[in-house]
Amino acid sequence: MLGYISELIKGMAITMRHMITPPVTIQYPEIKRPVRYRFKGRHELKRYDNGLEKCIGCALCAAACPADAIFVEASENTDDVRFSPGERYASTYEINMLRCIFCGYCEDACPTEAIVLEDKYELAFYDRASAIYTKDMLIVDVPINGQQTPQVVEPGVFTKSIPIMEDPK
Amino acid sequence: MENAGAVALAALAVGGIIAFVVITGFAYSTLLERKVLARMQVRVGPNRAGYIPIPRRGKDDLRLLGGVMQPLADAVKLFMKEDFTPPYVDTWVYNIAPIITVFPAVFSLAVIPWAPLPQWLADMTPHYLAPHGYLAIAPGLNVALLFILAITSIEVYGVVLAGWSSNSKYAVLGAIRSTAQMISYELSLGLTLLIPVMIAGSLNLNDIVVSQQQNGWFIMLQPIAGILFFVGALAELQRAPFDLLEAEQELSSGYNVEYAGMRFAMFMMAEYVKMIIFSAMWAVLFLGGYAGPLVSQFPMLGAVYMILKIVAGLFLMIWIRASWPRLRYDQLMDFGWKFMLPISVLNVIVTGVMIVLAEEGVFDGMLGWFGLLGG
């Protein structure tokens, strides 16, 4: 009996101790905790330093996608209207976020490291149509020294779809 | 009675004010429970509704008293809910059950003594409060304790009827558990209540408070009775660790599963008002009621002490809920019948013998507790 009572009092002491410790709550919408290094959030389409898009419209990501969430349509690049290095670029790039399971296979499949799952995670929609993220929503801003696409470039410079990467990771 | 009209009017006014205060208190005791439970689980608890923004230079506003309007927000939400009646319920009983549950809880407010009577109030109510000398809605009732016991027992009818009329197995099981538990613990609770009555020699709650001013608080004289009363009250209130009635895992919520909106809120209200009543009774019977320093000079200070003691009782109940696991059904019955009841009976017998011996003058030469007992 005394054993029971001492256990009960011990339990109450623990709750009282917790009561005077400061709460661990993070006040979410005001304070956001940074995500982990390998967090898989919303996709982004990357650019080269000169502003050209890394995506070449090869649709390997769409092929790798187990949820069939990605739709890619490619068009031809010319030196007057150039979006990306090489022959083709993605004229349409759509990801249905209701289908995406954030597995990251698209990242693995991408030959140019164009698609990366980044740290954005607030993906809420009011209707199903707005769950489809288009290329405009996915692509990152042009770097400071870069130019907006489409660019007018000198002929014969950007002939390779996959340029030699200086520090491949 | 030529002054019956004036007395009735004054009683209505006093009763209205006290009921209003206690029902507001009920709303805020839900907030207290949520806040304290949250802090004990290292959370923050409701802090969005109704904060007071304090502007600070260079930083975001400091948010003071976050969550003060939470009870109001809850009430508004419950009022707005669809008043849904499930099919196949016994409609009449289903509708009347919340009312049967909530009214007795509020009725028992009538006899709680809140403070000694201040002079201005005595002048205002010469035929109502003044002859009795303390502030309560029904000050003259000389069987106040019996009244509370009787009236709170009615509540179980509401619970049973709610469970039965809901036409749901969970509700029925919850109601059955509730009845069995109430019957088991009411015995020892009643026996424990006898102790202050025996020492004070009266069923009137104010007499018990006055007797404690002479004899010392009864929790000091009778710690066992004080603890037994609190445990019995927890069981009567269906609070943790005796909250089998609403064991979420087994019964999903007990007798009130099929209720929604304002009817559900009435069950909640009954529960919390009863918590306040039992805290008040604990304060009155064992913690000296409205007694405290400076009460004889400023009588209304008694009400403040009373409220402080009630909040202390509520806090203890919430603290226990945060700490202890729920009893199993057989453990509950064992504890009630094999432990609480024998100890209460023994306690009554021993106290009775001691009081008789003290009155016979056996302890006259001795100092100590028992010398005090005879009064």
XYZ file of C-alpha atoms in Angstrom:
544
model
C 0.000 0.000 0.000
C 2.707 2.488 0.974
C 4.560 1.462 -2.149
C 1.555 2.382 -4.273
C 1.188 5.728 -2.576
C 4.841 6.628 -3.009
C 4.565 5.720 -6.693
C 1.511 7.922 -7.070
C 3.276 10.831 -5.412
C 6.326 10.256 -7.592
C 4.063 10.495 -10.648
C 2.602 13.760 -9.452
C 6.081 15.125 -8.798
C 7.036 14.328 -12.385
C 4.026 16.150 -13.828
C 4.715 19.125 -11.569
C 8.316 19.186 -12.733
C 7.124 19.204 -16.326
C 4.744 22.015 -15.558
C 7.550 24.369 -14.579
C 9.763 23.501 -17.539
C 9.204 25.841 -20.479
C 7.022 24.361 -23.239
C 8.715 22.908 -26.281
C 6.017 24.204 -28.595
C 7.117 26.121 -31.688
C 4.476 28.716 -32.581
C 4.282 27.409 -36.135
C 2.915 29.989 -38.542
C 4.978 32.728 -36.909
C 8.089 30.699 -36.176
C 9.219 28.106 -38.699
C 11.823 25.573 -37.847
C 14.348 25.080 -40.684
C 14.052 21.706 -42.375
C 16.744 19.032 -42.361
C 19.511 18.897 -44.935
C 18.010 15.899 -46.758
C 14.404 17.021 -46.449
C 12.292 16.249 -49.504
C 9.873 19.089 -50.051
C 8.434 20.718 -53.130
C 10.376 20.398 -56.388
C 12.286 23.217 -57.986
C 13.643 23.475 -61.522
C 17.181 24.849 -61.384
C 19.079 27.196 -63.688
C 22.699 27.615 -64.688
C 24.580 30.696 -63.531
C 23.965 32.415 -66.850
C 20.227 31.972 -66.479
C 19.701 29.058 -68.865
C 17.406 26.334 -67.591
C 19.029 23.071 -66.634
C 15.970 21.076 -67.742
C 16.331 19.749 -71.254
C 12.888 18.211 -71.543
C 14.126 14.607 -71.701
C 11.181 13.362 -69.580
C 13.326 10.833 -67.719
C 11.814 12.176 -64.498
C 8.337 11.452 -65.837
C 9.466 7.943 -66.729
C 10.980 7.403 -63.278
C 7.981 8.751 -61.413
C 6.166 5.861 -59.708
C 3.074 7.973 -59.120
C 2.949 9.281 -62.684
C 2.755 12.795 -61.338
C 5.040 14.533 -63.854
C 4.143 15.614 -67.347
C 6.874 16.971 -69.676
C 6.536 18.245 -73.214
C 9.696 19.242 -75.069
C 10.282 21.755 -77.852
C 13.256 22.663 -80.023
C 15.807 25.278 -78.964
C 17.311 27.653 -81.504
C 20.160 30.076 -80.935
C 17.711 32.969 -81.224
C 15.207 31.504 -78.801
C 17.267 29.515 -76.318
C 15.892 28.220 -73.028
C 18.441 25.552 -72.218
C 21.696 24.187 -73.614
C 21.433 21.635 -76.396
C 18.635 20.734 -78.776
C 15.520 20.774 -76.689
C 13.905 22.338 -73.641
C 10.784 21.657 -71.615
C 8.043 23.844 -73.034
C 5.547 22.312 -70.614
C 6.524 20.976 -67.215
C 3.745 20.046 -64.777
C 3.756 18.182 -61.479
C 0.507 17.126 -59.902
C 1.154 17.597 -56.188
C -1.845 15.463 -55.271
C -0.143 12.526 -56.961
C 3.446 13.182 -55.965
C 4.695 10.979 -53.133
C 7.956 12.907 -52.656
C 10.084 9.802 -53.242
C 12.801 11.764 -55.039
C 13.205 9.331 -57.954
C 12.850 12.249 -60.380
C 15.884 13.820 -58.753
C 17.858 10.597 -59.266
C 16.731 10.215 -62.847
C 17.579 13.735 -63.938
C 20.739 13.800 -66.087
C 21.338 17.527 -65.608
C 20.406 17.876 -61.905
C 17.625 20.172 -63.022
C 14.915 18.956 -60.671
C 15.604 19.038 -56.944
C 13.263 18.465 -54.027
C 13.781 21.543 -51.926
C 12.650 22.770 -48.518
C 9.193 24.171 -49.239
C 6.432 22.169 -47.591
C 3.302 24.313 -47.324
C 1.400 22.690 -50.170
C -2.277 23.331 -49.561
C -4.818 24.013 -52.275
C -8.413 25.142 -52.435
C -9.181 23.050 -55.521
C -7.675 20.181 -57.444
C -6.707 22.314 -60.424
C -4.387 24.434 -58.319
C -2.625 21.280 -57.141
C -0.938 21.116 -60.555
C 2.294 23.075 -60.393
C 3.339 24.431 -63.780
C 6.808 25.273 -64.996
C 6.395 28.950 -64.011
C 5.741 27.925 -60.418
C 8.502 25.359 -60.240
C 11.402 27.186 -61.872
C 13.746 29.217 -59.709
C 14.516 32.886 -60.226
C 17.249 33.941 -62.615
C 20.640 34.284 -60.837
C 22.045 37.791 -60.378
C 24.439 37.680 -63.319
C 22.158 35.636 -65.522
C 19.676 36.606 -68.193
C 16.030 35.777 -68.421
C 15.094 32.950 -70.792
C 14.567 32.793 -73.729
C 18.011 34.160 -74.513
C 19.567 35.208 -77.804
C 22.995 33.563 -77.870
C 25.938 33.292 -80.244
C 25.633 30.301 -82.568
C 27.654 27.216 -81.778
C 28.229 27.790 -78.047
C 25.511 25.757 -76.322
C 25.615 22.595 -78.409
C 25.657 20.007 -75.649
C 22.560 19.197 -73.719
C 24.639 17.997 -70.805
C 27.582 20.358 -70.416
C 30.756 19.174 -68.707
C 30.080 19.684 -65.065
C 32.916 21.243 -63.232
C 32.407 19.688 -59.886
C 30.029 16.819 -60.310
C 28.497 15.704 -57.034
C -44.812 35.992 5.810
C -45.425 39.601 4.869
C -41.946 39.934 3.391
C -42.080 36.892 1.149
C -41.992 39.015 -2.008
C -38.911 40.966 -0.932
C -37.148 37.787 0.164
C -37.914 36.094 -3.127
C -36.622 39.094 -5.074
C -33.419 39.283 -3.037
C -32.908 35.533 -3.352
C -33.371 35.812 -7.098
C -30.776 38.600 -7.281
C -28.226 36.827 -5.077
C -28.843 33.513 -6.797
C -28.544 35.121 -10.221
C -25.219 36.741 -9.376
C -23.734 33.603 -7.802
C -24.986 31.351 -10.609
C -23.563 33.753 -13.175
C -20.184 33.811 -11.434
C -20.076 30.031 -11.133
C -21.147 29.416 -14.722
C -18.477 31.827 -15.917
C -16.197 29.932 -13.573
C -17.236 26.701 -15.269
C -16.219 28.110 -18.642
C -12.887 29.175 -17.255
C -12.301 25.933 -15.406
C -12.314 24.241 -18.813
C -9.642 26.702 -19.854
C -7.749 26.068 -16.599
C -7.882 22.347 -17.230
C -6.664 22.662 -20.810
C -3.912 25.084 -19.859
C -2.666 23.110 -16.856
C -2.810 19.789 -18.700
C -0.935 21.357 -21.585
C 1.775 22.732 -19.347
C 2.131 19.381 -17.608
C 2.679 17.818 -21.027
C 5.205 20.570 -21.872
C 2.802 22.159 -24.337
C 1.352 25.648 -24.421
C -2.366 24.995 -24.583
C -4.954 27.275 -26.167
C -3.270 30.629 -26.737
C -4.799 32.037 -29.908
C -8.252 33.257 -28.944
C -8.235 36.690 -27.418
C -4.754 37.767 -26.525
C -3.891 41.309 -25.490
C -1.264 42.684 -27.873
C 1.410 44.755 -26.157
C 3.427 46.674 -28.771
C 7.182 46.388 -28.484
C 9.739 48.469 -30.322
C 11.543 46.581 -33.056
C 9.865 43.257 -32.309
C 6.507 41.602 -32.798
C 3.771 42.414 -30.306
C 4.004 40.668 -26.976
C 0.931 38.511 -26.593
C -0.426 38.706 -23.081
C -3.028 36.320 -21.655
C -3.260 34.245 -24.804
C -6.430 32.167 -24.856
C -8.593 34.192 -22.457
C -11.454 34.148 -24.912
C -11.158 30.422 -25.627
C -14.257 29.482 -23.537
C -16.274 32.032 -25.491
C -14.971 30.654 -28.776
C -15.894 27.128 -27.650
C -19.377 28.260 -26.655
C -19.914 30.000 -29.979
C -18.711 26.913 -31.815
C -21.046 24.634 -29.865
C -24.001 26.958 -30.439
C -23.310 27.059 -34.156
C -23.198 23.282 -34.501
C -25.996 21.444 -36.170
C -28.561 20.320 -33.619
C -28.426 16.755 -34.781
C -30.594 13.987 -33.360
C -29.496 10.504 -34.397
C -32.150 8.187 -35.818
C -33.824 5.606 -33.547
C -33.196 7.523 -30.341
C -35.933 7.859 -27.766
C -36.416 11.518 -28.637
C -38.169 12.751 -25.529
C -35.770 11.133 -23.089
C -32.844 11.995 -25.310
C -33.756 15.669 -25.135
C -34.513 15.770 -21.432
C -31.423 13.862 -20.250
C -28.915 16.752 -20.556
C -31.303 18.962 -18.621
C -31.684 16.370 -15.860
C -27.915 16.191 -15.702
C -27.153 19.878 -15.608
C -29.870 21.231 -13.321
C -29.005 19.295 -10.147
C -25.394 20.355 -10.554
C -26.441 23.997 -10.588
C -29.034 23.485 -7.819
C -26.421 22.394 -5.320
C -24.921 25.871 -5.515
C -27.792 27.030 -3.355
C -26.357 25.980 -0.020
C -22.640 26.727 -0.379
C -21.666 29.461 2.106
C -19.527 32.031 0.298
C -18.679 34.583 2.966
C -19.758 35.978 6.322
C -22.441 38.578 5.773
C -21.103 42.124 5.305
C -23.086 44.886 7.021
C -24.289 46.580 3.830
C -25.685 43.329 2.513
C -27.387 42.605 5.830
C -29.013 46.048 5.695
C -30.248 45.375 2.184
C -31.763 41.981 3.017
C -33.176 42.215 6.551
C -35.443 39.189 6.246
C -33.427 37.056 3.857
C -29.724 36.901 4.692
C -29.501 38.947 7.871
C -31.078 36.391 10.269
C -28.536 33.752 9.187
C -25.410 35.861 9.050
C -23.697 34.392 6.007
C -23.876 34.683 2.250
C -25.519 31.784 0.427
C -28.433 31.538 -1.942
C -30.502 29.456 0.500
C -28.947 30.337 3.860
C -31.628 28.914 6.114
C -31.411 25.295 5.005
C -30.381 23.287 8.043
C -29.901 20.015 6.104
C -27.625 21.575 3.514
C -25.254 18.638 3.304
C -28.100 16.182 2.867
C -29.528 18.454 0.188
C -26.263 18.417 -1.764
C -25.941 14.632 -1.509
C -29.528 14.115 -2.594
C -29.393 16.568 -5.459
C -26.073 15.420 -6.880
C -27.334 11.841 -6.869
C -30.107 12.868 -9.235
C -27.482 13.605 -11.832
C -26.868 9.921 -12.375
C -30.417 9.637 -13.727
C -29.492 12.059 -16.466
C -26.463 9.968 -17.307
C -28.399 6.711 -17.355
C -31.234 8.167 -19.402
C -28.781 9.683 -21.855
C -27.056 6.343 -22.254
C -30.275 4.421 -22.623
C -32.109 6.773 -24.955
C -29.129 7.141 -27.305
C -29.717 3.629 -28.650
C -25.986 2.946 -28.802
C -24.029 0.175 -27.150
C -21.203 2.484 -26.135
C -23.576 4.915 -24.493
C -25.356 2.142 -22.593
C -22.099 0.634 -21.380
C -20.877 4.036 -20.245
C -24.107 4.672 -18.407
C -24.014 1.263 -16.701
C -20.465 1.840 -15.537
C -21.412 5.242 -14.270
C -24.294 3.906 -12.181
C -22.246 1.124 -10.663
C -19.455 3.517 -9.820
C -21.727 6.110 -8.285
C -23.473 3.530 -6.119
C -20.162 2.112 -4.949
C -18.569 5.366 -4.006
C -21.570 7.249 -2.712
C -21.575 5.023 0.382
C -18.082 5.857 1.477
C -18.528 9.465 0.406
C -21.620 9.743 2.560
C -19.868 8.129 5.511
C -16.929 10.499 5.113
C -19.286 13.463 5.081
C -20.561 12.306 8.464
C -17.234 13.150 10.101
C -17.434 16.954 9.814
C -21.109 16.674 10.708
C -20.262 14.696 13.856
C -17.538 17.100 14.937
C -19.510 20.244 14.151
C -22.798 18.787 15.337
C -24.754 20.239 12.425
C -25.672 19.543 8.812
C -25.643 23.259 8.046
C -22.526 24.117 6.075
C -22.046 27.468 7.782
C -22.103 25.798 11.193
C -19.401 23.459 9.951
C -17.290 26.426 8.820
C -17.782 28.194 12.148
C -16.896 25.015 14.003
C -13.629 24.861 12.053
C -12.767 28.357 13.229
C -12.891 26.999 16.793
C -11.434 23.537 16.245
C -8.988 24.087 13.427
C -9.459 22.919 9.877
C -10.925 19.439 9.712
C -8.252 18.301 7.284
C -5.819 18.701 10.198
C -8.106 16.924 12.650
C -9.194 14.257 10.198
C -6.676 13.910 7.375
C -8.008 10.456 6.500
C -11.527 11.745 6.097
C -10.258 14.662 4.023
C -8.386 12.390 1.635
C -11.222 9.871 1.477
C -13.650 12.647 0.642
C -11.429 13.885 -2.151
C -10.996 10.395 -3.603
C -14.723 9.739 -3.298
C -15.413 13.059 -4.976
C -13.132 12.097 -7.863
C -15.118 8.880 -8.243
C -18.454 10.699 -7.990
C -17.299 13.189 -10.595
C -16.076 10.435 -12.919
C -12.720 12.166 -13.033
C -9.364 10.524 -13.604
C -8.278 8.032 -12.320
C -11.917 6.899 -12.014
C -13.025 8.101 -15.452
C -13.927 4.638 -16.742
C -17.232 6.061 -17.802
C -15.636 7.915 -20.655
C -12.763 5.575 -21.374
C -12.060 6.791 -24.882
C -10.316 3.630 -25.955
C -13.167 1.314 -25.062
C -16.327 3.385 -25.118
C -15.214 6.156 -27.472
C -16.645 8.649 -24.972
C -19.287 7.007 -22.801
C -22.877 8.041 -22.297
C -22.561 11.215 -24.373
C -21.306 9.698 -27.661
C -24.524 10.376 -29.488
C -24.796 13.975 -28.379
C -23.547 17.036 -30.213
C -23.718 20.790 -30.029
C -25.378 22.460 -27.094
C -26.687 19.225 -25.567
C -23.170 17.871 -25.403
C -22.070 21.172 -23.904
C -24.676 20.715 -21.178
C -23.112 17.406 -20.156
C -19.723 19.082 -20.065
C -21.209 21.925 -18.076
C -22.707 19.514 -15.549
C -19.352 17.824 -15.190
C -17.429 21.015 -14.573
C -20.050 22.649 -12.368
C -20.010 19.491 -10.266
C -16.249 19.750 -10.085
C -16.648 23.260 -8.734
C -19.342 22.114 -6.288
C -17.235 19.285 -4.923
C -14.199 21.549 -4.662
C -16.366 24.011 -2.788
C -17.639 21.246 -0.504
C -14.112 20.063 0.131
C -13.148 23.638 0.986
C -16.175 24.074 3.239
C -15.955 20.744 5.024
C -12.218 20.317 5.386
C -10.340 23.487 4.442
C -12.158 25.943 6.664
C -14.556 27.342 4.049
C -14.331 31.108 3.771
C -11.994 31.354 6.751
C -8.744 33.213 6.291
C -6.828 36.201 7.572
C -8.715 39.522 7.822
C -12.108 37.970 7.062
C -13.637 39.336 10.265
C -12.763 42.908 9.175
C -13.629 42.548 5.476
C -16.295 39.850 5.144
C -16.284 39.799 1.334
C -12.658 38.665 1.489
C -14.188 35.345 2.530
C -15.521 34.865 -0.982
C -12.011 35.431 -2.349
C -10.573 32.797 -0.005
C -13.405 30.479 -0.965
C -12.635 30.922 -4.660
C -8.919 30.398 -4.027
C -9.654 27.157 -2.185
C -11.972 26.009 -4.973
C -9.296 26.729 -7.574
C -6.797 24.809 -5.460
C -9.175 21.834 -5.416
C -9.708 22.080 -9.173
C -5.975 22.262 -9.720
C -5.465 19.146 -7.624
C -8.079 17.291 -9.701
C -6.415 18.363 -12.950
C -2.995 17.508 -11.584
C -4.209 14.026 -10.717
C -5.721 13.655 -14.161
C -2.407 14.575 -15.739
C -0.469 12.129 -13.573
C -2.313 8.905 -12.933
C -3.490 6.122 -15.219
C -7.090 4.984 -15.231
C -8.206 2.145 -12.956
C -9.492 -1.079 -14.418
C -13.143 -1.836 -13.705
C -12.472 -4.605 -11.150
C -9.796 -2.465 -9.493
C -12.324 0.332 -9.209
C -14.864 -1.938 -7.531
C -12.241 -3.518 -5.267
C -10.971 -0.121 -4.221
C -14.440 1.190 -3.537
C -15.839 -1.756 -1.609
C -12.804 -3.376 -0.014
C -10.736 -0.320 0.827
C -12.688 2.931 0.881
C -15.818 1.597 2.551
C -14.150 -0.263 5.482
C -11.879 2.685 6.201
C -14.796 5.117 6.133
C -16.844 2.921 8.470
C -13.920 2.511 10.871
C -13.226 6.217 10.739
C -16.823 7.031 11.620
C -16.814 4.555 14.512
C -13.485 5.744 15.928
C -14.431 9.397 15.582
C -17.791 8.750 17.245
C -16.152 6.970 20.172
C -13.583 9.720 20.535
C -16.244 12.426 20.539
C -18.251 10.606 23.201
C -15.134 10.083 25.318
C -14.215 13.759 24.940
C -17.691 14.789 26.004
C -17.447 12.509 29.010
C -14.282 14.341 29.965
C -11.855 11.455 29.527
C -9.324 13.664 27.719
C -9.752 16.668 29.981
C -6.272 16.444 31.401
C -4.633 15.829 28.038
C -3.655 18.344 25.416
C -3.915 17.482 21.807
C -6.306 16.725 19.090
C -8.886 14.783 20.975
C -9.271 17.461 23.609
C -10.222 19.777 20.779
C -12.693 17.348 19.350
C -15.320 17.783 22.029
C -15.463 21.500 21.329
